[in-house]
Coordinates of C-alpha atoms in Angstrom, one line a residue:
X137 CA -15.2 -145.0 36.8
X138 CA -12.7 -147.3 38.2
X139 CA -13.4 -151.0 38.0
X140 CA -10.9 -151.9 40.8
X141 CA -12.6 -153.6 43.6
X142 CA -12.6 -151.7 46.9
X143 CA -14.2 -154.3 49.1
X144 CA -15.8 -157.8 49.3
X145 CA -19.1 -158.3 51.2
X146 CA -19.2 -161.8 52.8
X147 CA -22.5 -163.1 53.8
X148 CA -23.1 -166.5 55.5
X149 CA -26.6 -167.8 55.4
X150 CA -28.8 -170.8 56.3
X151 CA -32.4 -171.2 55.4
X152 CA -33.2 -167.5 55.6
X153 CA -33.8 -166.6 52.0
X154 CA -36.4 -163.9 52.9
X155 CA -33.9 -162.1 55.2
X156 CA -31.1 -162.6 52.6
X157 CA -33.3 -160.9 50.0
X158 CA -33.4 -157.8 52.2
X159 CA -29.7 -157.7 52.7
X160 CA -29.0 -158.1 48.9
X161 CA -31.6 -155.5 48.1
X162 CA -29.8 -153.0 50.3
X163 CA -26.5 -153.8 48.5
X164 CA -28.1 -153.0 45.2
X165 CA -28.7 -149.4 46.5
X166 CA -25.1 -148.7 47.7
X167 CA -23.5 -145.4 46.8
X168 CA -20.3 -147.3 46.1
X169 CA -20.6 -148.2 42.4
X170 CA -21.4 -151.9 41.9
X171 CA -18.3 -152.4 39.9
X172 CA -16.2 -151.5 42.9
X173 CA -17.4 -154.2 45.3
X174 CA -18.2 -157.9 45.1
X175 CA -20.6 -160.0 47.1
X176 CA -19.9 -163.5 48.3
X177 CA -22.9 -165.6 49.6
X178 CA -21.9 -168.7 51.4
X179 CA -24.8 -171.1 52.1
X180 CA -24.3 -173.4 55.2
X181 CA -26.5 -176.1 53.8
X182 CA -29.9 -174.5 53.2
X183 CA -32.9 -176.5 51.9
X184 CA -34.9 -173.5 51.0
X185 CA -34.6 -171.3 47.8
X186 CA -31.4 -169.5 48.8
X187 CA -29.4 -170.7 45.8
X188 CA -32.1 -169.5 43.3
X189 CA -32.4 -166.2 45.2
X190 CA -28.7 -165.5 45.1
X191 CA -28.7 -166.3 41.4
X192 CA -31.5 -163.8 40.8
X193 CA -29.2 -160.9 41.9
X194 CA -26.3 -161.7 39.5
X195 CA -27.6 -159.1 37.0
X196 CA -27.4 -156.4 39.6
X197 CA -24.4 -157.4 41.7
X198 CA -21.0 -159.0 41.2
X199 CA -22.2 -161.9 43.2
X200 CA -20.8 -165.5 43.7
X201 CA -22.5 -168.2 45.6
X202 CA -20.9 -171.1 47.5
X203 CA -22.6 -174.0 49.1
X204 CA -21.3 -176.2 51.9
X205 CA -23.2 -179.3 53.1
X206 CA -25.3 -179.0 56.2
X207 CA -23.1 -180.5 58.9
X208 CA -24.4 -178.3 61.7
X209 CA -23.6 -174.7 62.6
X210 CA -20.6 -173.7 60.4
X211 CA -20.8 -169.9 60.1
X212 CA -17.0 -169.7 60.7
X213 CA -16.2 -172.1 57.9
X214 CA -18.7 -170.2 55.6
X215 CA -17.0 -166.9 56.3
X216 CA -13.6 -168.5 55.6
X217 CA -14.7 -169.5 52.2
X218 CA -15.6 -165.9 51.6
X219 CA -12.2 -164.7 52.8
X220 CA -10.4 -167.3 50.6
X221 CA -12.4 -166.2 47.6
X222 CA -12.2 -162.5 48.1
X223 CA -10.5 -160.5 45.3
X224 CA -10.4 -157.1 47.1
X225 CA -8.2 -155.7 49.9
X226 CA -11.1 -155.4 52.4
X227 CA -13.7 -157.9 53.6
X228 CA -17.0 -156.5 55.0
X229 CA -18.9 -159.0 57.0
X230 CA -22.7 -158.8 57.0
X231 CA -25.4 -161.2 58.2
X232 CA -28.6 -162.3 56.6
X233 CA -31.3 -159.8 57.6
X234 CA -28.9 -156.9 58.2
X235 CA -29.9 -154.1 55.8
X236 CA -27.0 -151.7 55.0
X237 CA -27.6 -148.0 54.7
X238 CA -26.7 -146.8 51.2
X239 CA -23.5 -145.2 52.4
X240 CA -22.4 -148.2 54.4
X241 CA -19.7 -149.6 52.1
X242 CA -18.4 -146.1 51.3
X243 CA -17.9 -145.6 55.1
X244 CA -16.1 -148.9 55.6
X245 CA -13.8 -148.3 52.6
X246 CA -13.1 -144.7 53.7
X247 CA -12.3 -145.8 57.3
X248 CA -9.6 -148.2 55.9
X249 CA -8.1 -145.7 53.6
X250 CA -7.9 -143.0 56.3
X251 CA -5.8 -145.2 58.7
X252 CA -2.3 -146.5 57.9
X253 CA -1.5 -150.0 58.7
X254 CA -4.0 -152.9 59.3
X255 CA -7.4 -151.7 60.4
X256 CA -10.6 -153.3 61.7
X257 CA -13.8 -151.2 61.5
X258 CA -16.6 -151.7 63.9
X259 CA -19.9 -150.3 62.5
X260 CA -23.4 -149.7 63.9
X261 CA -26.5 -151.9 63.7
X262 CA -29.9 -150.4 64.8
X263 CA -32.0 -153.1 66.4
X264 CA -29.0 -155.1 67.5
X265 CA -29.9 -156.8 70.8
X266 CA -29.9 -160.4 72.1
X267 CA -33.2 -159.9 73.9
X268 CA -35.5 -159.1 70.9
X269 CA -36.6 -156.0 72.7
X270 CA -36.9 -153.9 69.6
X271 CA -38.8 -156.4 67.4
X272 CA -42.1 -154.6 67.6
X273 CA -40.7 -151.1 67.3
X274 CA -38.5 -152.0 64.4
X275 CA -41.6 -153.5 62.7
X276 CA -43.3 -150.1 63.2
X277 CA -40.3 -147.9 62.2
X278 CA -38.7 -149.8 59.3
X279 CA -39.9 -149.1 55.8
X280 CA -37.9 -151.4 53.6
X281 CA -38.7 -149.2 50.6
X282 CA -37.2 -146.2 52.4
X283 CA -34.4 -147.9 54.2
X284 CA -32.1 -144.9 54.5
X285 CA -34.8 -142.7 55.8
X286 CA -35.9 -145.3 58.3
X287 CA -32.3 -145.7 59.6
X288 CA -31.8 -141.9 59.7
X289 CA -35.0 -141.4 61.7
X290 CA -33.9 -144.1 64.2
X291 CA -30.7 -142.3 64.5
X292 CA -32.3 -138.9 65.0
X293 CA -34.8 -140.1 67.5
X294 CA -32.3 -142.4 69.3
X295 CA -34.5 -145.4 68.8
X296 CA -33.7 -149.1 68.4
X297 CA -30.1 -148.3 69.4
X298 CA -27.3 -150.9 69.1
X299 CA -26.8 -152.6 72.5
X300 CA -23.2 -151.6 72.3
X301 CA -24.3 -148.1 73.1
X302 CA -23.8 -149.3 76.7
X303 CA -20.2 -149.9 75.8
X304 CA -19.7 -146.5 74.1
X305 CA -21.5 -144.6 76.9
X306 CA -19.0 -146.1 79.3
X307 CA -15.7 -146.2 77.4
X308 CA -16.2 -143.7 74.6
X309 CA -15.9 -144.1 70.9
X310 CA -12.1 -143.9 70.6
X311 CA -11.2 -147.6 70.6
X312 CA -7.5 -146.8 70.6
X313 CA -7.9 -145.9 74.3
X314 CA -9.5 -149.3 75.2
X315 CA -7.4 -152.3 76.0
X316 CA -9.8 -154.9 74.4
X317 CA -11.9 -153.4 71.6
X318 CA -12.2 -156.8 70.0
X319 CA -14.8 -157.6 72.7
X320 CA -17.4 -155.9 70.5
X321 CA -16.1 -157.1 67.1
X322 CA -19.5 -158.6 66.1
X323 CA -19.6 -159.8 62.5
X324 CA -23.1 -158.5 61.6
X325 CA -21.5 -155.3 60.3
X326 CA -17.6 -155.1 60.5
X327 CA -14.7 -155.1 58.2
X328 CA -11.0 -156.0 58.2
X329 CA -8.2 -156.3 55.7
X330 CA -8.2 -159.4 53.6
X331 CA -4.4 -160.0 53.8
X332 CA -4.5 -159.8 57.6
X333 CA -7.6 -162.0 57.9
X334 CA -5.6 -164.6 55.9
X335 CA -2.5 -164.0 57.9
X336 CA -4.0 -164.7 61.3
X337 CA -5.8 -167.8 60.0
X338 CA -9.4 -166.5 59.4
X339 CA -12.2 -167.7 61.7
X340 CA -11.6 -170.7 64.0
X341 CA -13.9 -173.4 62.6
X342 CA -14.0 -175.2 65.9
X343 CA -16.8 -172.7 66.9
X344 CA -19.9 -174.7 66.1
X345 CA -22.6 -172.7 68.0
X346 CA -23.9 -169.2 67.7
X347 CA -21.3 -166.5 68.6
X348 CA -17.7 -166.5 69.8
X349 CA -15.9 -167.0 66.4
X350 CA -16.1 -163.2 65.8
X351 CA -14.5 -162.3 69.2
X352 CA -11.8 -164.9 68.7
X353 CA -10.9 -163.5 65.3
X354 CA -11.0 -160.0 66.7
X355 CA -8.6 -161.0 69.5
X356 CA -6.2 -162.4 67.0
X357 CA -6.4 -159.3 64.7
X358 CA -5.8 -157.1 67.7
X359 CA -2.8 -159.1 68.9
X360 CA -1.5 -158.9 65.2
X361 CA -1.5 -155.1 65.4
X362 CA -4.9 -154.2 63.8
X363 CA -6.0 -150.7 64.6
X364 CA -9.7 -150.9 65.8
X365 CA -11.9 -147.9 64.9
X366 CA -15.6 -147.3 65.3
X367 CA -17.6 -145.7 62.5
X368 CA -21.1 -144.8 63.5
X369 CA -22.0 -143.7 60.0
X370 CA -21.3 -147.2 58.5
X371 CA -24.8 -148.0 59.8
X372 CA -27.4 -150.7 59.2
X373 CA -30.5 -152.1 60.7
X374 CA -31.1 -155.7 61.9
X375 CA -34.4 -157.2 61.0
X376 CA -35.6 -159.1 64.0
X377 CA -35.8 -162.9 63.8
X378 CA -36.3 -165.6 66.4
X379 CA -33.5 -166.2 68.9
X380 CA -33.8 -167.8 72.3
X381 CA -32.0 -165.6 74.9
X382 CA -31.1 -168.6 77.2
X383 CA -29.4 -170.4 74.2
X384 CA -27.5 -167.2 73.3
X385 CA -26.2 -166.9 76.8
X386 CA -25.2 -170.6 77.0
X387 CA -23.5 -170.5 73.6
X388 CA -21.6 -167.4 74.6
X389 CA -20.3 -168.8 77.8
X390 CA -19.3 -172.0 76.1
X391 CA -17.4 -170.0 73.5
X392 CA -15.5 -168.0 76.2
X393 CA -14.5 -171.2 77.9
X394 CA -13.2 -172.6 74.7
X395 CA -11.1 -169.5 74.1
X396 CA -9.7 -169.7 77.6
X397 CA -8.6 -173.3 76.9
X398 CA -7.2 -172.2 73.5
X399 CA -5.1 -169.2 74.6
X400 CA -4.5 -169.7 78.3
X401 CA -3.8 -165.9 78.8
X402 CA -5.0 -163.9 81.8
X403 CA -7.1 -161.6 79.6
X404 CA -9.1 -164.5 78.1
X405 CA -9.3 -166.3 81.4
X406 CA -11.0 -163.1 82.7
X407 CA -13.5 -163.2 79.9
X408 CA -14.4 -166.8 80.6
X409 CA -14.9 -166.1 84.3
X410 CA -17.0 -163.0 83.8
X411 CA -20.8 -163.6 84.1
X412 CA -22.6 -162.5 80.9
X413 CA -24.7 -159.9 82.8
X414 CA -21.3 -158.1 83.5
X415 CA -20.1 -158.3 79.9
X416 CA -19.6 -154.6 79.5
X417 CA -17.4 -154.5 82.6
X418 CA -14.8 -156.5 80.8
X419 CA -12.6 -153.6 79.5
X420 CA -12.5 -152.0 82.9
X421 CA -11.3 -155.3 84.4
X422 CA -8.7 -155.8 81.7
X423 CA -7.3 -152.3 82.3
X424 CA -6.9 -153.2 85.9
X425 CA -5.3 -156.5 85.1
X426 CA -2.8 -154.9 82.8
X427 CA -1.5 -152.6 85.5
X428 CA -0.5 -155.7 87.4
X429 CA 2.7 -157.6 86.7
X430 CA 2.0 -160.5 84.3
X431 CA 2.6 -163.9 85.9
X432 CA 5.1 -166.2 84.2
X433 CA 5.5 -163.7 81.3
X434 CA 2.0 -164.3 80.0
X435 CA 0.1 -161.4 78.4

């Protein structure tokens, strides 16, 4: 068995040790041998037992724990610590409370190995929604002691589907045919190549509220030539936790405005102007925009 690391799993967390436990449990069950991946947990200033919990997995996982003081929401900075510390060619980003199917890491690694050049892999998260609509159903369907079976039943019965199914139904699953695949680069379950993540500057640490830093990074990866692919079999399930929809929308809109000020390109201006209820119209509008002459040489 090779001891060469195939990937690094980066997990930012804050005061969610119970959810983190579920995520780490799922990593102990991966088909990818444990000596072929490492786990980096970056604590954004927790006051619960996150540090002790992370330490308790060191006999089962190649795990390193980093702590940064609580100075507000700093998920971008936390993920950058993971990128800087990664010893493998691929970083897989997962969130606390996302439980990975046992074949998840194998699928991420295989996707990267199957495509020449820099690649970004968008995977699948059952229960991924901003509305909390699946909370009760996931509670009924998810058996944490039979995680793979639970996910496979959700897949077979088309239940608790990732909200991005609206995107795939509309545009298809071949992301090479879509002008802005980075729009759905959500870091609950995605991967990218470590050298390219470092080359484009990692996550923008000016994002200090929920959301936005992942789209921003995806945009820069895309502009830097990353090939975006979707792998439905790199699947996971999101354990519901409290989130206020109004705050999610407000944070998202604020992030889009920041990106517009940062890049000043027609594509990002379009994103900032688009109402959140029309979010999945974006790629259609970008395609229309790109058929028009670019003013002042902007792209």
